[in-house]
Coordinates of C-alpha atoms in Angstrom, one line a residue:
M1 CA 0.0 0.0 0.0
L2 CA 2.7 2.5 1.0
C3 CA 5.0 1.9 -2.0
T4 CA 2.7 4.0 -4.1
L5 CA 3.3 6.9 -1.7
L6 CA 7.0 7.2 -2.7
I7 CA 7.1 6.1 -6.3
G8 CA 5.6 8.4 -8.9
L9 CA 4.3 11.0 -6.4
P10 CA 2.6 13.8 -8.2
Q11 CA 4.4 17.0 -7.2
I12 CA 4.1 20.6 -8.4
S13 CA 6.9 21.8 -10.6
A14 CA 7.3 25.2 -12.1
A15 CA 8.9 26.0 -15.5
A16 CA 8.9 29.7 -16.5
K17 CA 11.2 28.9 -19.3
N18 CA 9.8 29.6 -22.7
G19 CA 6.9 31.3 -21.0
Q20 CA 5.4 28.1 -19.6
S21 CA 3.4 28.2 -16.4
P22 CA 3.9 25.7 -13.6
Q23 CA 2.5 22.2 -14.4
T24 CA 2.0 19.0 -12.5
K25 CA 5.1 16.8 -12.8
E26 CA 6.0 13.3 -11.6
Q27 CA 9.0 13.3 -9.3
I28 CA 9.9 11.5 -6.1
S29 CA 11.2 14.2 -3.7
V30 CA 10.8 17.9 -3.2
G31 CA 13.3 20.0 -1.4
D32 CA 14.7 18.9 1.9
S33 CA 12.9 15.5 2.1
Y34 CA 9.5 17.1 1.4
I35 CA 7.1 14.8 -0.5
G36 CA 3.9 16.7 -0.6
P37 CA 0.4 16.0 0.9
A38 CA -0.6 13.3 -1.6
A39 CA 2.0 11.1 0.0
C40 CA 0.1 11.2 3.3
Q41 CA -3.2 10.1 1.8
G42 CA -2.6 6.3 1.7
C43 CA -2.1 6.0 5.5
H44 CA -4.2 8.9 6.6
P45 CA -7.2 9.0 4.2
D46 CA -9.7 10.6 6.6
K47 CA -7.4 13.4 7.7
Y48 CA -6.4 14.0 4.1
A49 CA -10.0 14.1 2.9
G50 CA -10.8 16.7 5.5
F51 CA -7.7 18.7 5.1
I52 CA -8.0 19.3 1.3
Q53 CA -11.3 21.1 2.1
T54 CA -9.7 23.6 4.4
A55 CA -8.5 27.2 3.8
H56 CA -4.9 26.1 4.5
H57 CA -5.0 23.8 1.5
I58 CA -6.1 26.4 -0.9
T59 CA -4.1 29.4 0.4
S60 CA -2.0 29.0 -2.8
R61 CA -2.9 27.1 -6.0
L62 CA -2.1 27.1 -9.6
A63 CA -4.3 29.5 -11.5
D64 CA -7.0 28.0 -13.5
A65 CA -10.8 28.3 -14.1
H66 CA -11.5 26.4 -10.9
S67 CA -9.1 28.3 -8.6
I68 CA -9.7 31.9 -9.7
A69 CA -12.8 33.4 -8.1
G70 CA -13.1 36.5 -10.2
D71 CA -15.5 37.0 -13.1
F72 CA -14.2 37.2 -16.6
A73 CA -17.5 37.9 -18.3
A74 CA -18.3 41.1 -20.2
Q75 CA -18.3 44.3 -18.1
A76 CA -17.4 42.3 -14.9
A77 CA -14.0 41.7 -16.3
F78 CA -13.0 45.4 -16.2
M79 CA -11.7 47.4 -13.3
W80 CA -11.9 51.1 -13.7
T81 CA -9.7 53.5 -11.8
R82 CA -9.8 57.2 -10.9
N83 CA -7.3 57.8 -13.6
D84 CA -9.3 58.2 -16.8
D85 CA -6.3 57.1 -18.8
L86 CA -6.0 53.7 -17.1
W87 CA -8.2 50.7 -16.8
F88 CA -7.6 47.0 -16.4
E89 CA -9.1 44.0 -18.1
M90 CA -9.1 40.4 -16.9
S91 CA -9.4 37.9 -19.7
A92 CA -9.5 34.2 -20.3
R93 CA -7.3 33.1 -23.3
A94 CA -6.5 29.8 -24.7
D95 CA -3.2 29.6 -22.8
G96 CA -4.4 31.0 -19.5
F97 CA -5.9 33.9 -17.6
Y98 CA -4.4 37.4 -17.9
Q99 CA -4.5 40.9 -16.4
T100 CA -4.0 43.7 -18.9
A101 CA -3.4 47.3 -18.1
N102 CA -4.8 49.6 -20.8
I103 CA -3.0 53.0 -20.7
M104 CA -3.9 55.9 -22.9
G105 CA -0.5 57.6 -23.5
K106 CA 0.4 61.2 -24.0
D107 CA 0.7 60.3 -27.7
N108 CA -3.1 59.5 -27.7
K109 CA -2.3 55.9 -28.4
L110 CA -3.5 53.0 -26.3
H111 CA -0.7 51.0 -24.7
E112 CA -1.2 47.6 -23.2
H113 CA 0.8 45.6 -20.6
S114 CA -0.4 42.0 -20.0
E115 CA 0.8 39.3 -17.6
R116 CA -0.6 35.8 -17.0
M117 CA -2.1 34.8 -13.6
E118 CA 0.0 31.8 -12.6
I119 CA -0.4 31.3 -8.9
V120 CA -3.5 32.2 -6.8
T121 CA -2.9 33.1 -3.2
G122 CA -5.5 33.5 -0.5
S123 CA -8.3 31.1 0.4
G124 CA -11.0 33.5 -0.9
K125 CA -12.7 34.3 2.3
I126 CA -11.4 37.9 2.1
G127 CA -10.1 37.7 -1.4
Q128 CA -7.5 36.4 -3.7
T129 CA -4.3 37.9 -5.2
Y130 CA -2.3 36.6 -8.1
L131 CA 1.3 36.0 -8.9
Y132 CA 3.3 35.6 -12.1
W133 CA 6.7 34.4 -13.0
K134 CA 9.3 36.4 -14.9
G135 CA 12.2 34.1 -15.4
N136 CA 12.9 32.7 -11.9
R137 CA 11.4 35.7 -10.1
L138 CA 8.0 35.9 -8.7
Y139 CA 5.9 39.1 -8.8
Q140 CA 2.5 40.1 -7.5
L141 CA -0.1 41.3 -10.0
P142 CA -1.8 44.7 -9.5
I143 CA -5.4 43.4 -9.4
S144 CA -7.0 41.2 -6.8
Y145 CA -10.4 39.7 -6.2
W146 CA -12.4 41.1 -3.3
A147 CA -14.9 38.7 -1.8
A148 CA -17.1 41.3 0.0
S149 CA -18.0 42.9 -3.3
G150 CA -17.4 39.9 -5.6
K151 CA -15.4 42.3 -7.8
W152 CA -11.9 43.0 -9.0
I153 CA -10.0 45.5 -6.9
N154 CA -6.5 46.9 -6.5
S155 CA -4.2 44.5 -4.7
P156 CA -3.4 45.4 -1.1
G157 CA -1.0 48.3 -0.9
F158 CA -1.3 49.1 -4.6
P159 CA -2.2 52.7 -5.4
D160 CA -5.3 53.3 -7.4
G161 CA -4.7 54.7 -10.8
Q162 CA -1.3 53.2 -11.4
A163 CA -0.2 50.1 -13.3
V164 CA 2.4 48.4 -11.1
F165 CA 3.6 45.0 -12.2
D166 CA 7.0 44.9 -10.5
R167 CA 6.2 44.2 -6.8
P168 CA 8.5 41.3 -5.8
V169 CA 7.0 38.4 -3.7
G170 CA 9.6 37.7 -1.0
P171 CA 10.3 34.4 0.7
R172 CA 8.5 35.5 3.9
C173 CA 5.3 35.8 1.9
M174 CA 5.6 32.4 0.4
E175 CA 6.5 30.8 3.8
C176 CA 2.9 31.5 4.8
H177 CA 1.3 30.7 1.5
A178 CA 3.1 27.5 0.6
T179 CA 4.6 24.4 2.2
Y180 CA 7.9 24.6 0.4
F181 CA 9.7 26.7 -2.2
E182 CA 13.3 26.2 -3.2
T183 CA 14.8 29.6 -2.6
E184 CA 17.8 31.1 -4.3
S185 CA 17.9 34.3 -2.4
Y186 CA 17.6 35.3 1.3
E187 CA 15.7 38.5 0.7
R188 CA 14.2 38.8 -2.7
N189 CA 11.9 37.0 -5.0
V190 CA 14.2 34.4 -6.6
Y191 CA 13.0 30.8 -6.5
G192 CA 14.0 27.5 -8.0
Q193 CA 11.3 26.5 -10.5
E194 CA 11.6 22.8 -10.3
E195 CA 10.5 22.2 -6.8
F196 CA 7.7 23.7 -4.8
I197 CA 4.6 22.6 -2.9
L198 CA 1.6 25.0 -2.9
G199 CA -0.8 25.4 -0.1
I200 CA -0.1 25.0 3.6
S201 CA -0.1 21.3 3.9
C202 CA 0.8 18.4 6.2
E203 CA 4.6 19.0 6.3
R204 CA 4.4 22.6 7.5
C205 CA 3.0 21.3 10.8
H206 CA 4.5 17.8 10.9
G207 CA 7.9 18.4 9.2
P208 CA 9.3 16.9 6.0
G209 CA 7.8 13.5 5.5
A210 CA 10.1 11.5 3.2
Q211 CA 12.1 9.7 6.0
H212 CA 8.9 8.9 7.9
A213 CA 7.2 7.5 4.7
Q214 CA 10.2 5.5 3.8
F215 CA 10.3 4.0 7.2
Q216 CA 6.7 2.8 6.8
V217 CA 7.7 1.2 3.4
D218 CA 10.7 -0.5 4.9
A219 CA 8.9 -1.7 8.1
P220 CA 5.2 -1.7 7.5
D221 CA 4.6 -3.7 10.6
G222 CA 7.0 -1.6 12.7
A223 CA 5.8 0.0 15.9
G224 CA 5.3 3.8 16.3
A225 CA 5.6 6.6 13.8
P226 CA 9.2 7.9 13.9
H227 CA 10.8 10.7 11.8
I228 CA 7.7 12.9 12.0
T229 CA 6.5 15.6 14.5
H230 CA 3.2 15.3 16.3
P231 CA 2.2 18.8 17.5
G232 CA 0.1 17.3 20.3
D233 CA 3.3 15.7 21.8
L234 CA 5.1 19.0 22.1
S235 CA 5.0 21.5 24.9
R236 CA 2.4 24.1 24.7
Q237 CA 4.9 26.8 23.6
R238 CA 6.4 24.7 20.9
S239 CA 2.9 23.6 19.7
I240 CA 1.6 27.1 19.3
E241 CA 4.8 28.2 17.7
I242 CA 3.9 26.0 14.7
C243 CA 0.9 28.3 14.1
A244 CA 2.8 31.4 15.2
Q245 CA 5.2 31.2 12.3
C246 CA 2.4 32.7 10.2
H247 CA -0.2 33.8 12.7
S248 CA 1.7 36.3 14.8
G249 CA 2.6 38.9 12.2
A250 CA 5.4 38.9 9.7
G251 CA 8.4 39.0 12.1
I252 CA 12.0 39.3 11.1
K253 CA 13.5 36.3 9.3
H254 CA 16.8 34.8 10.5
G255 CA 18.6 32.6 8.0
R256 CA 17.4 30.8 4.9
P257 CA 13.7 30.6 4.3
F258 CA 11.8 27.3 4.8
T259 CA 14.3 26.1 7.3
Y260 CA 12.1 26.2 10.5
R261 CA 11.0 22.7 11.6
P262 CA 8.1 22.1 13.9
G263 CA 9.2 21.4 17.4
L264 CA 12.2 23.7 17.2
P265 CA 12.3 27.1 19.0
L266 CA 10.7 29.5 16.5
A267 CA 12.7 32.5 17.9
E268 CA 15.9 30.9 16.3
Y269 CA 14.3 31.4 12.9
I270 CA 11.9 34.3 13.2
E271 CA 12.2 37.3 15.5
P272 CA 8.6 38.4 16.5
E273 CA 7.5 41.9 15.8
P274 CA 7.6 44.4 18.7
H275 CA 4.9 43.7 21.2
D276 CA 2.8 46.8 20.4
T277 CA 2.9 46.0 16.7
Q278 CA 2.4 42.3 17.1
N279 CA -0.8 42.8 19.0
R280 CA -2.6 44.8 16.3
I281 CA -5.1 43.1 14.1
G282 CA -3.7 42.5 10.6
V283 CA -5.2 41.0 7.5
H284 CA -2.5 38.4 6.9
S285 CA -2.5 36.8 10.3
N286 CA -4.9 38.7 12.6
N287 CA -2.0 38.1 15.0
Q288 CA -4.1 35.4 16.6
V289 CA -1.3 33.9 18.7
A290 CA -0.2 37.2 20.2
R291 CA -3.8 38.3 21.0
L292 CA -4.8 34.9 22.3
S293 CA -1.9 35.0 24.7
L294 CA -3.4 38.1 26.3
S295 CA -6.7 36.3 27.0
A296 CA -7.7 35.1 30.4
C297 CA -8.7 31.8 28.8
F298 CA -5.1 31.3 27.8
Q299 CA -3.4 32.7 30.8
Q300 CA -5.5 30.7 33.2
S301 CA -4.9 27.4 31.4
D302 CA -1.9 25.2 31.3
D303 CA -2.8 23.4 28.1
L304 CA -4.9 25.6 25.9
T305 CA -3.4 25.7 22.3
C306 CA -4.7 26.7 18.9
A307 CA -5.7 23.1 18.4
S308 CA -8.0 23.2 21.4
C309 CA -10.4 25.2 19.2
H310 CA -9.2 24.5 15.7
N311 CA -9.0 21.1 13.9
P312 CA -6.6 21.6 11.1
H313 CA -7.8 18.5 9.4
A314 CA -11.4 19.6 9.0
P315 CA -13.2 22.4 7.2
E316 CA -14.7 24.2 10.1
R317 CA -14.6 27.9 9.1
G318 CA -17.7 29.8 10.0
D319 CA -19.3 27.1 12.1
R320 CA -20.0 29.2 15.2
T321 CA -22.0 26.4 16.9
L322 CA -19.1 24.0 16.6
F323 CA -16.6 26.5 17.9
S324 CA -19.0 27.5 20.7
S325 CA -19.2 23.9 21.8
R326 CA -15.5 24.0 22.4
C327 CA -15.9 27.1 24.6
L328 CA -18.3 25.0 26.6
D329 CA -15.7 22.4 27.3
C330 CA -14.3 24.9 29.8
H331 CA -17.1 27.4 30.4
S332 CA -20.7 26.9 31.7
A333 CA -23.5 28.4 29.7
E334 CA -25.3 29.2 32.9
A335 CA -22.3 31.4 34.0
C336 CA -22.8 33.8 31.0
G337 CA -24.6 37.0 31.9
M338 CA -26.8 36.8 28.8
Q339 CA -28.1 33.3 29.7
P340 CA -31.3 34.7 31.3
V341 CA -32.1 36.5 28.1
L342 CA -31.0 33.9 25.5
G343 CA -31.8 30.7 27.4
H344 CA -30.7 27.5 25.7
A345 CA -29.9 29.4 22.5
I346 CA -26.8 30.8 24.2
V347 CA -24.9 27.6 23.4
D348 CA -25.1 28.2 19.7
N349 CA -22.9 31.3 19.5
C350 CA -20.3 32.4 22.0
I351 CA -18.2 33.8 19.1
D352 CA -20.0 37.0 18.1
C353 CA -20.0 38.4 21.6
H354 CA -16.6 37.2 22.8
M355 CA -14.5 37.2 19.6
P356 CA -16.3 39.8 17.5
E357 CA -15.3 40.7 14.0
R358 CA -13.5 44.0 13.5
Q359 CA -12.3 45.9 10.5
D360 CA -8.6 45.9 9.9
K361 CA -7.9 49.6 9.4
K362 CA -4.2 48.9 9.0
T363 CA -4.6 47.0 5.8
G364 CA -6.9 48.6 3.3
V365 CA -7.3 48.2 -0.5
Q366 CA -7.9 51.2 -2.8
S367 CA -10.7 51.4 -5.4
A368 CA -12.1 54.2 -7.5
R369 CA -14.8 54.6 -4.8
G370 CA -12.4 54.8 -1.9
M371 CA -11.0 52.4 0.7
D372 CA -12.2 48.9 1.6
F373 CA -11.0 47.1 4.7
P374 CA -11.1 43.4 5.5
V375 CA -13.0 42.1 8.5
M376 CA -11.2 39.8 10.9
P377 CA -12.3 37.9 14.0
E378 CA -10.8 39.1 17.3
H379 CA -8.7 36.5 19.1
L380 CA -8.3 38.5 22.3
I381 CA -11.2 36.6 23.9
G382 CA -13.1 38.8 26.3
I383 CA -16.3 40.6 27.2
Y384 CA -17.3 43.3 24.6
P385 CA -20.5 45.1 25.4
D386 CA -20.7 46.8 22.0
A387 CA -20.4 43.4 20.3
T388 CA -23.2 42.0 22.5
Q389 CA -25.4 44.9 21.6
R390 CA -24.9 44.3 17.9
F391 CA -25.5 40.6 18.3
M392 CA -28.8 41.2 20.2
A393 CA -29.9 43.7 17.6
R394 CA -29.3 41.2 14.8
R395 CA -31.0 38.5 16.6
A396 CA -34.1 40.7 17.2
A397 CA -34.2 41.7 13.6
D398 CA -34.1 38.0 12.5
N399 CA -36.9 37.0 14.9

C-alpha cells in the first residue's frame, strides 16, 4: 500500500522557461525531504480528505478556471480607476488567464501591458491575489479579487490609478502561503522553479515526511511513527509556535527561508515583531497567537493551544455552533450574563460576543470609490458590550 506513496508521487513543478506556467510533474522528492500532501493520503485517508477542504490547503494554488474566483464575463472583467487614462481588463485566453493594463498615452495611443495569472494566493474568504513568473522571479499582479463585493480591486498596498507590475514576492510571503519553495535568495523573489509545494499542507505542521514515509515502506509492521513531528506531543509553547510562524505577524526572518522545523524554537528562525505592533489586528494573520496569549482563557490554562479550538484536518470555518461547543468544554453556559435573556440558544454562538469581527484599518485596499477594509475575528477573547449589543440587535431583527 505504502509503496505508491513514494514512487511516482505527483508533485508541483514550475517552469517559467519559454513562458510556460507551472505544471504537474511526476517526481519523487521535493526539497529537503519534502514529499507533498498526496503522499500522506494512503495512510491517513480521513485526515487527508478533510484537510483538502480547508483554507490552508487552498491558500495557494495554480491559477485555472477552478481556482480563480473573479469574473471574466463582459463588463465584470473590467476594473476602472480614478485615472481616466488607465483601466484594467481580466481575460481568459487559450493559454491561461491574464491581467491587462490599458494605458492611454500622451501620444493619444493605447498601450497595453499583460501578464498571466500563474499562482493564486488567498483562500478566498477575504479575497485572492495573483502572482506571475518572470524568469525565476515571482511578482504580484496589481489586481486582486475582493470577496465582499465579488469584484476586482487593487491588490493590497497598490495605489489606485497606477499600473504596477514589479512588486516582488519575497520568501517570507511564500512561507505563509506555501509548504515549500526552493529559494535562491535570502531577501528577494528568486526561487527554484523545479520544486515547490503550494498550499499550507501536512509537512508545514509535521515536518518533512520523506524519511517517515520511507520507514513505513521498509517496516510496514513496525511500531510507532518515527521521523515525524506530532504537535500534540510538544510542549504548549512549541505547539503554538507552529501556528505562530504565520499567525503572529510577519516578524524578522533569521537565516534561509523554509528552514524552520516544527518542534524547534521559533525564535531561532523568526524574530517576532515588537509587542505593540504584534498585538494589532492585521489582514495576513490577525495576530491570533499574540492576541490569544493576552486572553484570560489562555493565561488561566496550562494546556490551551490553537488546536484546542481548531481542527486543522477539517473544514470548520464559519461554524459558530461548533466553535462555541469548544468554549463550553471549559465554560458553563449558565455562567454567562446573557443566559437569562437567551436561554438555551446561548450555546449556539459564543463567538459574536466574545470574539467579534473587526475591520482591519491597517490594511486597506484602494478602489475608485475609496478604501475597503477586511473584516477579521478578534482573538483576544473577552467581554465586549458593544459586540453583545450588535448581536442582540441582529437577533431581534431575525426573529
